[in-house]
Amino acid sequence: METLRKKLLALDGKSYKAYKNIEGRYTFPNFVLNIDHVQGDPFATPSRINVQVATSHAAFPDDLWQTTVRRIALEDFIARAVRQGIHKHVKGRRGSGGSGKMHISTSGQQVLVRNAVFVSPDVIEARLTLGLPAQGRRAAGREAVAMFMDELPEVIDAALYHANLDSQQVRQHVHSIEDQDVLRHWLQDAGLVAFVADGALLPRASGVDDRPLCENALPFMAPGPLTHTVILPNSGEIRGLGIGHGVTLIVGGGFHGKSTLLHALERGVYNHIPGDGRERVATVENAVKVRAEDGRAISRVNISPFIDHLPFGRDTVSFSTENASGSTSQAANIIEALECGTQLLLIDEDTSATNFMIRDERMQALVADDKEPITPLIHRVRDLYQQCGVSSVIVMGGSGDYFDVADTVIMLDAYQPHDVTTQARALARSIVPATTPGKAFDEPVSRRPGVDVLSPARANREVKINTRGLNDLLYGEHHIDLSQVEQLIDIGQTRSMGLMIYYFAQHYAATGENLIQGLQKVMTDAQQQGLDIFSPYKVGDLALPRLHELAAAINRIREGQWQ
Ligand code: ADP
Ligand code: MG
């Protein structure tokens, strides 16, 4: 510690480059500090440090981290505590550029696997970035002394020692995350695809703010006939709406909360922090939101179960385009979700192509079936379930045609769900079969991105991977637009995806397997060895994506040949 102080005082007023000399390891009274990387100038990406505390010294009760899910929850809690500590103890701006800023990557309303904090039997490690202070372009060593000697120890004391945290709150966090995990696994045993507990608060503060709507939010209350109960290890028995296998329709007037419920189900693949309102909403972990996404690129996807005999005899068994339509993009999104092994499709009329969803009798009378390439979802949604075991939850306020194919119909009335299956059945008609029966879903085209698709090179750089925002991934020459991939929720996932595509390219792309088999291996490596295997340096800003979002990124690459 004193060595570092001396170094910093000595470089005060010198060229910023003099900071390079502080890289290394320093022992403080309560922790060990590693300065892993020093930035080149005050405007560059900030310097990377990590802090290690002996686990025995941090003294978190063993039971809070000795299973994987509990450890992930505790790591999440500690990272948030570090962030709060930074907020409280760090002055912030201390000169030019990023001078004086300290930062740790944390999740928002969800709890994700990240690499900012690690709890292991020996040490607890926290990874931060820090803007080494400058006056103009000169090193401000004295300001740096204040950051390392005063601020950092306060942050670490406040967040990495159990004794300084609210022990009730830590335990509640860990217990809540564990319950959510159990709830999600229970779905499989209970024969359900989703669950929404009574009392859940689904609406969000705004369309761009994922925090709960605080005022006038009506708590969810399951309709009697669809109620299930489950016993969770920490909260005991809870009650709520169970959504079963098959086709579930969500109907109701405009602005009655249909999309809000579907959004909650989309996010139900993730665990949420206590107080979010959705911490007892769970969907099967492979649930995929599917929407229309006109303009996206498609590479060799078998969309023939939905779209066939296109004008000029265009192939739809191995369909590629630079510019998909609403219906072709939605069809490809479904087929790609099946390729990833989904059990549940989540579809909202608000973001669907109408001609993909329905084709009513009068339109069938006017435009003969053989003139219409699209077999709408309404004619295929039962096949999806019967042939592939894939269930659907569909929001549809605008057409009663779907009554004919639904197993369950839930009506939202002023945000409250009602079971209207019986009434909807009474209105249903026998399904008019399409004159040409649709093609089977069970023949996926085995496809694989070629070397040029996966090349990370740009200009004179061998590897150039960059994340500009949550939805904006630059991979080599490719600009990947993820704005319509709605279950991608954290920029840390986007960063990981860039690195994981490169890892896939190096390890599994050329070994003769198809895309998904290769990506499954990447996911297994991530789960077993951690996110660090993807990055050449020690960073703390990665979060684990799902297989589906990782595949979605590769599926949206525009250039290059697929095999
Ligand atoms: P729909 O899809 O049926 O048209 P939305 O789900 O978009 O309706 O919801 C309409 C509005 O109602 C949104 O502003 C949403 O935040 C709000 N809302 C949804 N559920 C609730 C609830 N349980 N309590 C209060 N407001 C809600
Ligand atoms: Mg809606």
Coordinates of C-alpha atoms and ligand atoms in Angstrom, one line a residue:
M1 CA 0.0 0.0 0.0
E2 CA 2.8 2.4 0.9
T3 CA 4.6 1.4 -2.3
L4 CA 1.6 2.5 -4.3
R5 CA 1.3 5.7 -2.4
K6 CA 4.9 6.6 -3.1
K7 CA 4.6 5.7 -6.8
L8 CA 1.5 7.9 -7.1
L9 CA 3.0 10.9 -5.3
A10 CA 6.2 10.6 -7.4
L11 CA 4.3 10.7 -10.7
D12 CA 2.1 13.6 -9.8
G13 CA 2.4 16.3 -12.5
K14 CA 4.3 14.0 -14.8
S15 CA 3.2 12.7 -18.2
Y16 CA 0.1 10.5 -18.0
K17 CA 2.1 7.6 -19.4
A18 CA 4.0 7.5 -16.0
Y19 CA 0.9 5.7 -14.6
K20 CA 2.0 2.5 -16.5
N21 CA 4.4 2.0 -13.7
I22 CA 1.7 1.3 -11.2
E23 CA 0.5 -2.0 -12.8
G24 CA 1.0 -4.8 -10.3
R25 CA -0.1 -6.2 -6.9
Y26 CA -0.4 -4.3 -3.6
T27 CA -1.4 -5.4 -0.2
F28 CA -3.8 -3.3 1.8
P29 CA -4.9 -3.9 5.4
N30 CA -8.3 -5.4 4.3
F31 CA -7.6 -6.6 0.8
V32 CA -5.2 -7.2 -2.0
L33 CA -5.4 -4.8 -5.0
N34 CA -4.3 -5.8 -8.5
I35 CA -3.9 -3.1 -11.1
D36 CA -4.4 -5.2 -14.2
H37 CA -4.3 -2.6 -16.9
V38 CA -3.5 1.1 -17.0
Q39 CA -5.2 3.2 -19.6
G40 CA -3.1 5.1 -22.1
D41 CA -4.7 8.5 -21.6
P42 CA -7.5 10.1 -19.6
F43 CA -10.0 9.7 -22.4
A44 CA -9.3 6.0 -23.2
T45 CA -11.3 3.1 -21.8
P46 CA -10.7 3.2 -18.0
S47 CA -8.1 1.2 -16.1
R48 CA -9.0 -2.3 -14.9
I49 CA -8.4 -3.3 -11.3
N50 CA -9.5 -6.2 -9.1
V51 CA -9.7 -6.4 -5.4
Q52 CA -9.5 -9.7 -3.4
V53 CA -10.6 -10.3 0.1
A54 CA -10.1 -13.6 1.9
T55 CA -13.4 -15.4 2.0
S56 CA -12.9 -16.4 5.7
H57 CA -12.3 -12.7 6.5
A58 CA -15.4 -11.5 4.5
A59 CA -17.3 -14.0 6.7
F60 CA -20.5 -14.6 4.6
P61 CA -22.3 -17.6 6.1
D62 CA -21.3 -20.7 4.1
D63 CA -24.9 -21.6 3.3
L64 CA -25.3 -18.4 1.3
W65 CA -22.8 -19.4 -1.4
Q66 CA -22.3 -23.2 -1.3
T67 CA -24.7 -24.1 -4.1
T68 CA -24.3 -22.7 -7.6
V69 CA -27.6 -20.7 -7.6
R70 CA -26.9 -19.2 -4.2
R71 CA -23.4 -18.3 -5.2
I72 CA -24.7 -16.5 -8.3
A73 CA -27.2 -14.6 -6.2
L74 CA -24.6 -13.6 -3.6
E75 CA -22.2 -12.4 -6.3
D76 CA -25.0 -10.4 -7.7
F77 CA -25.8 -8.9 -4.3
I78 CA -22.2 -8.0 -3.6
A79 CA -21.8 -6.3 -7.0
R80 CA -24.8 -4.2 -6.3
A81 CA -23.4 -3.3 -2.9
V82 CA -20.1 -2.3 -4.5
R83 CA -22.1 0.0 -6.9
Q84 CA -23.9 1.6 -4.0
G85 CA -20.6 2.0 -2.1
I86 CA -19.2 3.8 -5.1
H87 CA -22.2 6.0 -5.2
K88 CA -21.8 6.8 -1.6
H89 CA -18.0 7.1 -1.1
V90 CA -16.5 8.1 -4.5
K91 CA -16.3 11.7 -5.4
G92 CA -16.4 11.1 -9.1
R93 CA -15.0 13.6 -11.5
R94 CA -11.4 14.6 -10.6
G95 CA -10.1 16.2 -13.8
S96 CA -10.2 15.7 -17.5
G97 CA -11.8 12.8 -19.4
G98 CA -12.9 9.9 -17.2
S99 CA -10.7 11.1 -14.3
G100 CA -12.0 10.0 -10.9
K101 CA -14.8 7.6 -12.0
M102 CA -15.1 4.2 -10.5
H103 CA -17.4 1.6 -11.9
I104 CA -18.6 -2.0 -11.5
S105 CA -20.9 -3.8 -14.0
T106 CA -24.2 -5.0 -12.5
S107 CA -27.5 -6.2 -13.8
G108 CA -30.7 -4.2 -13.8
Q109 CA -33.9 -5.8 -12.6
Q110 CA -32.7 -9.3 -13.5
V111 CA -30.0 -11.4 -11.9
L112 CA -27.6 -12.7 -14.5
V113 CA -24.4 -14.7 -14.4
R114 CA -21.6 -12.1 -14.6
N115 CA -17.9 -11.8 -14.1
A116 CA -17.7 -8.7 -11.9
V117 CA -17.7 -10.5 -8.6
F118 CA -16.6 -14.0 -7.8
V119 CA -17.1 -15.9 -4.6
S120 CA -14.9 -18.9 -4.1
P121 CA -13.8 -20.9 -1.1
D122 CA -10.6 -18.9 -0.8
V123 CA -11.2 -15.4 -2.0
I124 CA -13.9 -13.0 -3.0
E125 CA -12.9 -11.0 -6.0
A126 CA -14.4 -7.8 -7.3
R127 CA -13.5 -6.3 -10.7
L128 CA -13.8 -2.6 -11.2
T129 CA -12.7 0.0 -13.6
L130 CA -11.3 3.3 -12.6
G131 CA -10.5 6.5 -14.5
L132 CA -7.0 7.4 -13.3
P133 CA -7.1 11.1 -12.7
A134 CA -5.4 13.7 -14.9
Q135 CA -5.1 17.5 -15.0
G136 CA -5.2 18.1 -18.7
R137 CA -2.9 15.3 -19.9
R138 CA -0.7 15.2 -16.9
A139 CA -1.1 12.6 -14.2
A140 CA -2.8 13.8 -11.0
G141 CA -1.0 11.5 -8.6
R142 CA -2.4 13.2 -5.5
E143 CA -6.0 12.7 -6.7
A144 CA -5.1 9.1 -7.4
V145 CA -3.9 8.7 -3.8
A146 CA -7.3 9.8 -2.6
M147 CA -9.0 7.3 -4.9
F148 CA -6.8 4.3 -3.9
M149 CA -6.1 5.1 -0.3
D150 CA -9.4 6.6 0.9
E151 CA -12.3 5.8 -1.5
L152 CA -11.5 2.3 -2.6
P153 CA -11.0 0.9 1.0
E154 CA -14.4 2.5 2.0
V155 CA -16.2 0.9 -1.0
I156 CA -14.6 -2.5 -0.3
D157 CA -15.4 -2.4 3.4
A158 CA -19.0 -1.4 2.8
A159 CA -19.6 -4.2 0.2
L160 CA -17.3 -7.2 0.6
Y161 CA -17.7 -7.8 4.4
H162 CA -20.8 -9.5 5.6
A163 CA -20.7 -7.7 8.9
N164 CA -21.1 -4.3 7.1
L165 CA -24.1 -5.4 5.1
D166 CA -27.8 -5.8 6.1
S167 CA -27.7 -9.6 6.8
Q168 CA -31.5 -9.9 6.4
Q169 CA -31.3 -8.3 3.0
V170 CA -28.5 -10.5 1.8
R171 CA -30.4 -13.6 2.9
Q172 CA -33.6 -12.5 1.4
H173 CA -31.9 -11.8 -2.0
V174 CA -30.3 -15.3 -2.0
H175 CA -33.5 -17.0 -0.9
S176 CA -35.6 -15.2 -3.5
I177 CA -33.3 -16.1 -6.4
E178 CA -33.2 -19.7 -5.2
D179 CA -36.9 -19.9 -5.1
Q180 CA -37.2 -18.6 -8.6
D181 CA -34.9 -21.3 -9.8
V182 CA -36.9 -23.9 -8.1
L183 CA -40.1 -22.5 -9.5
R184 CA -38.8 -22.6 -13.0
H185 CA -37.7 -26.2 -12.7
W186 CA -41.0 -27.1 -11.0
L187 CA -42.8 -26.0 -14.2
Q188 CA -41.4 -29.1 -16.0
D189 CA -42.7 -31.5 -13.3
A190 CA -46.0 -29.8 -13.1
G191 CA -46.6 -30.0 -16.8
L192 CA -46.7 -26.2 -17.2
V193 CA -44.8 -23.7 -19.4
A194 CA -45.3 -20.6 -17.2
F195 CA -46.5 -19.5 -13.8
V196 CA -47.6 -16.1 -12.5
A197 CA -48.0 -15.8 -8.8
D198 CA -50.9 -14.0 -7.1
G199 CA -49.7 -10.6 -6.0
A200 CA -47.1 -10.2 -8.9
L201 CA -46.8 -6.7 -10.2
L202 CA -46.3 -6.8 -13.9
P203 CA -46.5 -3.3 -15.3
R204 CA -43.3 -1.3 -15.7
A205 CA -42.5 2.3 -14.8
S206 CA -42.4 3.1 -18.5
G207 CA -41.7 1.6 -21.9
V208 CA -38.0 2.3 -21.4
D209 CA -37.8 1.8 -17.7
D210 CA -37.8 -1.8 -16.5
R211 CA -38.5 -0.9 -12.9
P212 CA -41.9 -1.6 -11.5
L213 CA -44.8 0.8 -11.9
C214 CA -45.3 2.1 -8.4
E215 CA -48.6 3.9 -8.5
N216 CA -51.9 2.3 -9.2
A217 CA -50.4 -1.1 -10.2
L218 CA -53.0 -3.7 -9.8
P219 CA -51.6 -7.0 -8.4
F220 CA -52.1 -10.1 -10.4
M221 CA -54.7 -12.6 -9.2
A222 CA -55.1 -16.0 -10.8
P223 CA -58.5 -17.0 -12.1
G224 CA -59.8 -20.0 -10.0
P225 CA -59.9 -22.8 -12.6
L226 CA -56.3 -22.1 -13.7
T227 CA -54.8 -21.9 -10.3
H228 CA -51.9 -24.0 -9.2
T229 CA -50.0 -24.1 -5.9
V230 CA -46.3 -24.8 -5.4
I231 CA -44.2 -25.1 -2.3
L232 CA -40.9 -23.1 -2.6
P233 CA -38.0 -23.9 -0.3
N234 CA -37.8 -20.5 1.2
S235 CA -41.2 -18.8 0.8
G236 CA -43.3 -21.9 1.3
E237 CA -46.6 -22.3 -0.5
I238 CA -47.5 -19.9 -3.2
R239 CA -50.5 -19.8 -5.5
G240 CA -50.9 -18.5 -9.0
L241 CA -51.8 -18.9 -12.6
G242 CA -50.3 -22.0 -14.3
I243 CA -50.1 -21.9 -18.1
G244 CA -50.2 -25.5 -19.4
H245 CA -48.8 -27.1 -22.5
G246 CA -50.6 -26.5 -25.8
V247 CA -52.0 -23.3 -27.2
T248 CA -53.0 -20.5 -24.8
L249 CA -54.7 -17.4 -26.0
I250 CA -54.7 -14.1 -24.2
V251 CA -57.6 -11.9 -25.2
G252 CA -59.2 -8.7 -24.0
G253 CA -59.8 -5.2 -24.9
G254 CA -57.1 -2.8 -25.9
F255 CA -55.1 -1.4 -23.0
H256 CA -56.3 -4.1 -20.6
G257 CA -52.8 -5.4 -19.9
K258 CA -52.3 -8.2 -22.5
S259 CA -48.9 -7.2 -23.7
T260 CA -47.8 -6.4 -20.2
L261 CA -48.5 -10.0 -19.2
L262 CA -46.7 -11.4 -22.3
H263 CA -43.7 -9.2 -21.5
A264 CA -43.6 -10.5 -18.0
L265 CA -43.6 -14.1 -19.5
E266 CA -40.7 -13.1 -21.8
R267 CA -38.6 -12.0 -18.9
G268 CA -39.7 -15.0 -16.9
V269 CA -36.7 -16.9 -18.3
Y270 CA -34.6 -14.8 -16.0
N271 CA -34.5 -14.4 -12.2
H272 CA -35.5 -11.0 -10.8
I273 CA -34.4 -9.0 -7.8
P274 CA -36.7 -8.9 -4.8
G275 CA -39.1 -6.0 -5.1
D276 CA -39.2 -6.2 -8.8
G277 CA -42.8 -7.5 -8.9
R278 CA -41.9 -10.3 -11.2
E279 CA -39.9 -12.4 -8.8
R280 CA -42.6 -15.1 -8.9
V281 CA -43.2 -15.1 -12.6
A282 CA -41.4 -18.0 -14.3
T283 CA -41.4 -19.4 -17.8
V284 CA -39.5 -22.4 -19.1
E285 CA -35.9 -21.3 -19.6
N286 CA -36.0 -21.8 -23.4
A287 CA -39.1 -19.7 -24.0
V288 CA -38.7 -17.5 -27.1
K289 CA -40.5 -14.3 -28.0
V290 CA -41.1 -14.4 -31.7
R291 CA -42.0 -11.3 -33.7
A292 CA -42.0 -9.9 -37.2
E293 CA -38.8 -8.3 -38.1
D294 CA -39.0 -7.1 -41.6
G295 CA -35.6 -6.1 -43.1
R296 CA -33.6 -8.7 -41.3
A297 CA -31.3 -11.0 -43.2
I298 CA -32.1 -14.8 -43.3
S299 CA -29.6 -17.5 -44.2
R300 CA -30.6 -20.9 -45.4
V301 CA -33.6 -21.4 -43.1
N302 CA -36.3 -23.9 -43.9
I303 CA -39.4 -21.7 -43.7
S304 CA -41.4 -24.1 -45.9
P305 CA -43.8 -25.2 -43.1
F306 CA -45.2 -21.6 -43.3
I307 CA -44.2 -20.3 -46.7
D308 CA -44.2 -22.2 -49.9
H309 CA -44.5 -21.7 -53.7
L310 CA -43.2 -18.2 -53.7
P311 CA -43.4 -16.3 -57.0
F312 CA -40.8 -17.4 -59.6
G313 CA -40.5 -20.8 -57.8
R314 CA -38.2 -19.4 -55.1
D315 CA -36.8 -22.0 -52.7
T316 CA -38.2 -21.8 -49.2
V317 CA -36.7 -25.1 -47.9
S318 CA -33.4 -23.3 -47.7
F319 CA -34.5 -19.7 -47.8
S320 CA -32.1 -16.8 -47.8
T321 CA -32.7 -13.1 -48.2
E322 CA -31.0 -9.8 -47.4
N323 CA -34.3 -8.2 -46.7
A324 CA -37.1 -10.3 -45.2
S325 CA -40.7 -9.3 -45.2
G326 CA -42.9 -9.3 -42.1
S327 CA -44.2 -12.8 -42.7
T328 CA -40.9 -14.4 -43.8
S329 CA -39.0 -12.9 -40.9
Q330 CA -41.6 -14.1 -38.4
A331 CA -41.5 -17.6 -40.0
A332 CA -37.7 -17.6 -39.8
N333 CA -37.8 -16.5 -36.2
I334 CA -40.0 -19.4 -35.3
I335 CA -37.9 -22.0 -37.2
E336 CA -34.7 -20.6 -35.6
A337 CA -36.4 -20.9 -32.2
L338 CA -37.2 -24.5 -32.9
E339 CA -33.7 -25.1 -34.0
C340 CA -32.5 -23.9 -30.6
G341 CA -34.9 -26.4 -28.9
T342 CA -37.6 -24.1 -27.6
Q343 CA -40.6 -25.5 -25.8
L344 CA -42.6 -22.3 -25.7
L345 CA -43.3 -19.5 -28.3
L346 CA -44.5 -16.1 -27.1
I347 CA -46.3 -14.1 -29.7
D348 CA -48.0 -10.7 -29.5
E349 CA -50.3 -9.4 -32.2
D350 CA -48.8 -6.0 -31.6
T351 CA -45.5 -7.2 -33.1
S352 CA -46.7 -9.7 -35.6
A353 CA -47.4 -9.7 -39.3
T354 CA -51.2 -9.9 -39.8
N355 CA -50.9 -12.2 -42.9
F356 CA -48.7 -14.5 -40.9
M357 CA -51.2 -14.8 -38.1
I358 CA -54.6 -15.1 -39.8
R359 CA -56.3 -15.5 -43.2
D360 CA -60.0 -15.3 -42.9
E361 CA -62.7 -17.1 -44.9
R362 CA -63.5 -14.2 -47.2
M363 CA -59.8 -13.7 -48.1
Q364 CA -59.5 -17.4 -48.7
A365 CA -62.5 -17.1 -51.1
L366 CA -61.0 -14.2 -53.0
V367 CA -57.4 -15.3 -53.1
A368 CA -57.2 -19.1 -53.7
D369 CA -54.9 -21.1 -51.5
D370 CA -52.6 -21.9 -54.3
K371 CA -52.0 -18.2 -54.9
E372 CA -51.1 -17.6 -51.3
P373 CA -47.6 -18.7 -50.3
I374 CA -48.3 -18.2 -46.6
T375 CA -49.9 -20.8 -44.4
P376 CA -50.7 -18.7 -41.4
L377 CA -49.8 -19.6 -37.9
I378 CA -53.4 -20.3 -37.0
H379 CA -53.2 -23.4 -39.3
R380 CA -49.9 -24.5 -37.9
V381 CA -49.9 -23.7 -34.3
R382 CA -51.5 -27.1 -33.4
D383 CA -49.0 -29.0 -35.5
L384 CA -46.3 -27.2 -33.7
Y385 CA -47.6 -28.6 -30.5
Q386 CA -48.6 -32.1 -31.8
Q387 CA -45.6 -32.7 -34.1
C388 CA -42.9 -30.9 -32.1
G389 CA -44.3 -30.5 -28.5
V390 CA -43.9 -26.8 -28.7
S391 CA -46.5 -24.7 -26.9
S392 CA -47.6 -21.2 -27.6
V393 CA -48.9 -18.2 -25.7
I394 CA -50.5 -15.8 -28.2
V395 CA -51.9 -12.4 -27.5
M396 CA -54.7 -11.8 -29.9
G397 CA -57.4 -9.2 -29.2
G398 CA -58.2 -8.6 -32.8
S399 CA -59.5 -12.0 -34.2
G400 CA -61.7 -14.7 -32.7
D401 CA -60.4 -17.2 -35.3
Y402 CA -57.9 -18.4 -32.8
F403 CA -60.7 -19.7 -30.5
D404 CA -60.7 -22.7 -32.9
V405 CA -57.2 -23.8 -32.1
A406 CA -56.8 -22.7 -28.4
D407 CA -56.6 -25.1 -25.5
T408 CA -57.0 -22.3 -23.0
V409 CA -58.3 -18.8 -23.3
I410 CA -57.5 -16.1 -20.8
M411 CA -59.3 -12.8 -20.9
L412 CA -57.8 -9.7 -19.3
D413 CA -60.4 -7.3 -18.1
A414 CA -59.0 -4.2 -16.4
Y415 CA -55.7 -6.0 -15.9
Q416 CA -57.4 -9.0 -14.2
P417 CA -57.3 -12.4 -15.8
H418 CA -60.4 -14.5 -16.3
D419 CA -60.7 -18.0 -17.6
V420 CA -63.0 -17.8 -20.6
T421 CA -62.1 -21.1 -22.3
T422 CA -65.6 -22.4 -22.1
Q423 CA -67.2 -19.3 -23.6
A424 CA -64.6 -19.2 -26.3
R425 CA -65.1 -22.9 -27.1
A426 CA -68.8 -22.3 -27.6
L427 CA -68.0 -19.7 -30.2
A428 CA -65.4 -21.8 -31.9
R429 CA -65.9 -23.5 -35.2
S430 CA -64.4 -26.7 -36.5
I431 CA -61.2 -25.7 -38.2
V432 CA -61.4 -25.5 -42.0
P433 CA -58.4 -27.4 -43.1
A434 CA -56.1 -25.8 -45.5
T435 CA -56.5 -27.3 -49.0
T436 CA -52.8 -28.0 -49.1
P437 CA -51.6 -29.6 -45.9
G438 CA -48.5 -27.9 -44.5
K439 CA -45.1 -29.4 -44.5
A440 CA -43.8 -31.1 -41.4
F441 CA -41.7 -29.2 -39.0
D442 CA -39.4 -32.0 -38.2
E443 CA -36.9 -31.7 -41.1
P444 CA -34.7 -28.8 -40.1
V445 CA -32.1 -28.0 -42.7
S446 CA -28.7 -28.6 -41.1
R447 CA -26.8 -25.4 -41.6
R448 CA -23.6 -23.8 -40.6
P449 CA -22.1 -20.4 -41.1
G450 CA -19.0 -20.3 -43.4
V451 CA -15.6 -18.9 -42.6
D452 CA -16.4 -15.4 -44.0
V453 CA -19.5 -15.2 -41.8
L454 CA -17.4 -15.8 -38.7
S455 CA -14.4 -13.8 -39.6
P456 CA -13.6 -11.3 -36.9
A457 CA -11.2 -9.3 -39.0
R458 CA -11.7 -5.7 -39.9
A459 CA -9.3 -3.5 -42.0
N460 CA -5.8 -4.1 -40.7
R461 CA -7.0 -5.7 -37.4
E462 CA -7.1 -9.4 -37.1
V463 CA -9.8 -9.3 -34.5
K464 CA -12.1 -6.4 -34.1
I465 CA -15.2 -7.0 -31.8
N466 CA -17.0 -4.1 -30.3
T467 CA -20.3 -3.4 -28.6
R468 CA -21.8 0.1 -29.1
G469 CA -24.9 -0.5 -27.2
L470 CA -27.3 -3.2 -26.0
N471 CA -28.5 -3.9 -29.6
D472 CA -25.5 -3.0 -31.6
L473 CA -22.7 -5.5 -32.0
L474 CA -19.8 -5.0 -34.4
Y475 CA -18.1 -8.2 -35.2
G476 CA -15.3 -7.9 -37.8
E477 CA -16.9 -6.3 -40.8
H478 CA -20.4 -7.2 -39.7
H479 CA -22.8 -4.8 -38.1
I480 CA -25.3 -6.9 -36.2
D481 CA -28.6 -5.3 -35.4
L482 CA -30.2 -6.9 -32.3
S483 CA -32.9 -4.4 -31.7
Q484 CA -35.7 -6.9 -32.4
V485 CA -34.2 -9.6 -30.2
E486 CA -36.4 -8.8 -27.2
Q487 CA -35.1 -11.2 -24.6
L488 CA -31.6 -9.7 -24.9
I489 CA -31.6 -7.5 -21.8
D490 CA -28.1 -6.5 -20.8
I491 CA -25.2 -5.0 -22.7
G492 CA -22.9 -7.4 -20.8
Q493 CA -24.7 -10.2 -22.7
T494 CA -24.1 -8.4 -26.0
R495 CA -20.3 -8.1 -25.2
S496 CA -20.2 -11.8 -24.3
M497 CA -21.9 -12.7 -27.5
G498 CA -19.3 -10.9 -29.6
L499 CA -16.5 -12.9 -27.8
M500 CA -18.5 -16.1 -27.8
I501 CA -19.0 -15.9 -31.6
Y502 CA -15.2 -15.6 -32.0
Y503 CA -14.7 -18.6 -29.6
F504 CA -17.2 -20.6 -31.6
A505 CA -15.3 -19.7 -34.8
Q506 CA -12.1 -20.9 -33.3
H507 CA -13.2 -24.0 -31.6
Y508 CA -16.4 -25.5 -33.0
A509 CA -17.4 -23.9 -36.3
A510 CA -15.2 -26.1 -38.5
T511 CA -15.7 -29.4 -36.8
G512 CA -18.5 -30.6 -39.1
E513 CA -21.3 -29.8 -36.6
N514 CA -24.2 -27.6 -37.4
L515 CA -24.6 -24.2 -35.8
I516 CA -26.7 -25.1 -32.8
Q517 CA -24.6 -28.1 -31.8
G518 CA -21.5 -26.0 -31.9
L519 CA -23.1 -23.2 -29.9
Q520 CA -24.4 -25.7 -27.3
K521 CA -20.8 -26.6 -26.7
V522 CA -19.9 -22.9 -26.3
M523 CA -22.7 -22.6 -23.7
T524 CA -21.5 -25.7 -21.8
D525 CA -17.9 -24.3 -21.7
A526 CA -19.3 -21.0 -20.4
Q527 CA -21.3 -22.8 -17.7
Q528 CA -18.5 -25.0 -16.6
Q529 CA -15.5 -22.8 -17.0
G530 CA -16.9 -19.3 -16.6
L531 CA -17.1 -16.2 -18.8
D532 CA -13.4 -15.5 -18.5
I533 CA -12.5 -18.1 -21.1
F534 CA -13.8 -15.9 -23.8
S535 CA -11.8 -12.8 -23.0
P536 CA -8.0 -12.4 -23.6
Y537 CA -7.8 -10.1 -20.6
K538 CA -9.3 -10.0 -17.2
V539 CA -12.5 -7.9 -17.6
G540 CA -15.5 -7.6 -15.4
D541 CA -18.2 -6.4 -17.8
L542 CA -19.5 -9.7 -19.2
A543 CA -22.9 -11.3 -18.6
L544 CA -24.1 -14.7 -19.8
P545 CA -26.6 -14.7 -22.7
R546 CA -28.9 -17.6 -23.5
L547 CA -28.2 -20.0 -26.4
H548 CA -31.2 -18.3 -28.2
E549 CA -29.8 -14.8 -28.2
L550 CA -26.3 -16.0 -29.1
A551 CA -27.8 -17.9 -32.1
A552 CA -29.9 -14.9 -32.9
A553 CA -26.8 -12.7 -33.3
I554 CA -25.2 -15.1 -35.8
N555 CA -28.5 -15.6 -37.6
R556 CA -28.6 -11.8 -38.2
I557 CA -25.2 -11.5 -39.8
R558 CA -25.8 -10.1 -43.3
E559 CA -22.7 -11.0 -45.3
G560 CA -21.0 -14.3 -46.1
Q561 CA -22.0 -17.8 -47.2
W562 CA -23.7 -20.5 -45.2
Q563 CA -23.2 -24.2 -45.8
Ligands
ADP1 P1 -52.9 -4.3 -24.2 O1 -51.7 -5.1 -24.7 O2 -54.0 -5.1 -23.7 O3 -53.4 -3.2 -25.1 P2 -50.9 -3.2 -22.3 O4 -50.4 -4.5 -21.7 O5 -50.1 -2.5 -23.3 O6 -52.4 -3.5 -22.9 O7 -51.2 -2.3 -21.1 C1 -51.8 -1.0 -21.2 C2 -51.3 -0.1 -20.1 O8 -51.8 -0.6 -18.8 C3 -49.8 0.0 -20.0 O9 -49.5 1.3 -19.8 C4 -49.5 -0.8 -18.7 O10 -48.4 -0.3 -18.1 C5 -50.7 -0.7 -17.9 N1 -51.0 -1.9 -17.0 C6 -50.8 -3.2 -17.4 N2 -51.1 -4.0 -16.4 C7 -51.4 -3.2 -15.3 C8 -51.7 -3.5 -14.0 N3 -51.8 -4.7 -13.5 N4 -51.9 -2.4 -13.1 C9 -51.8 -1.2 -13.6 N5 -51.5 -0.9 -14.9 C10 -51.3 -1.9 -15.8
MG2 MG -50.8 -4.9 -26.6

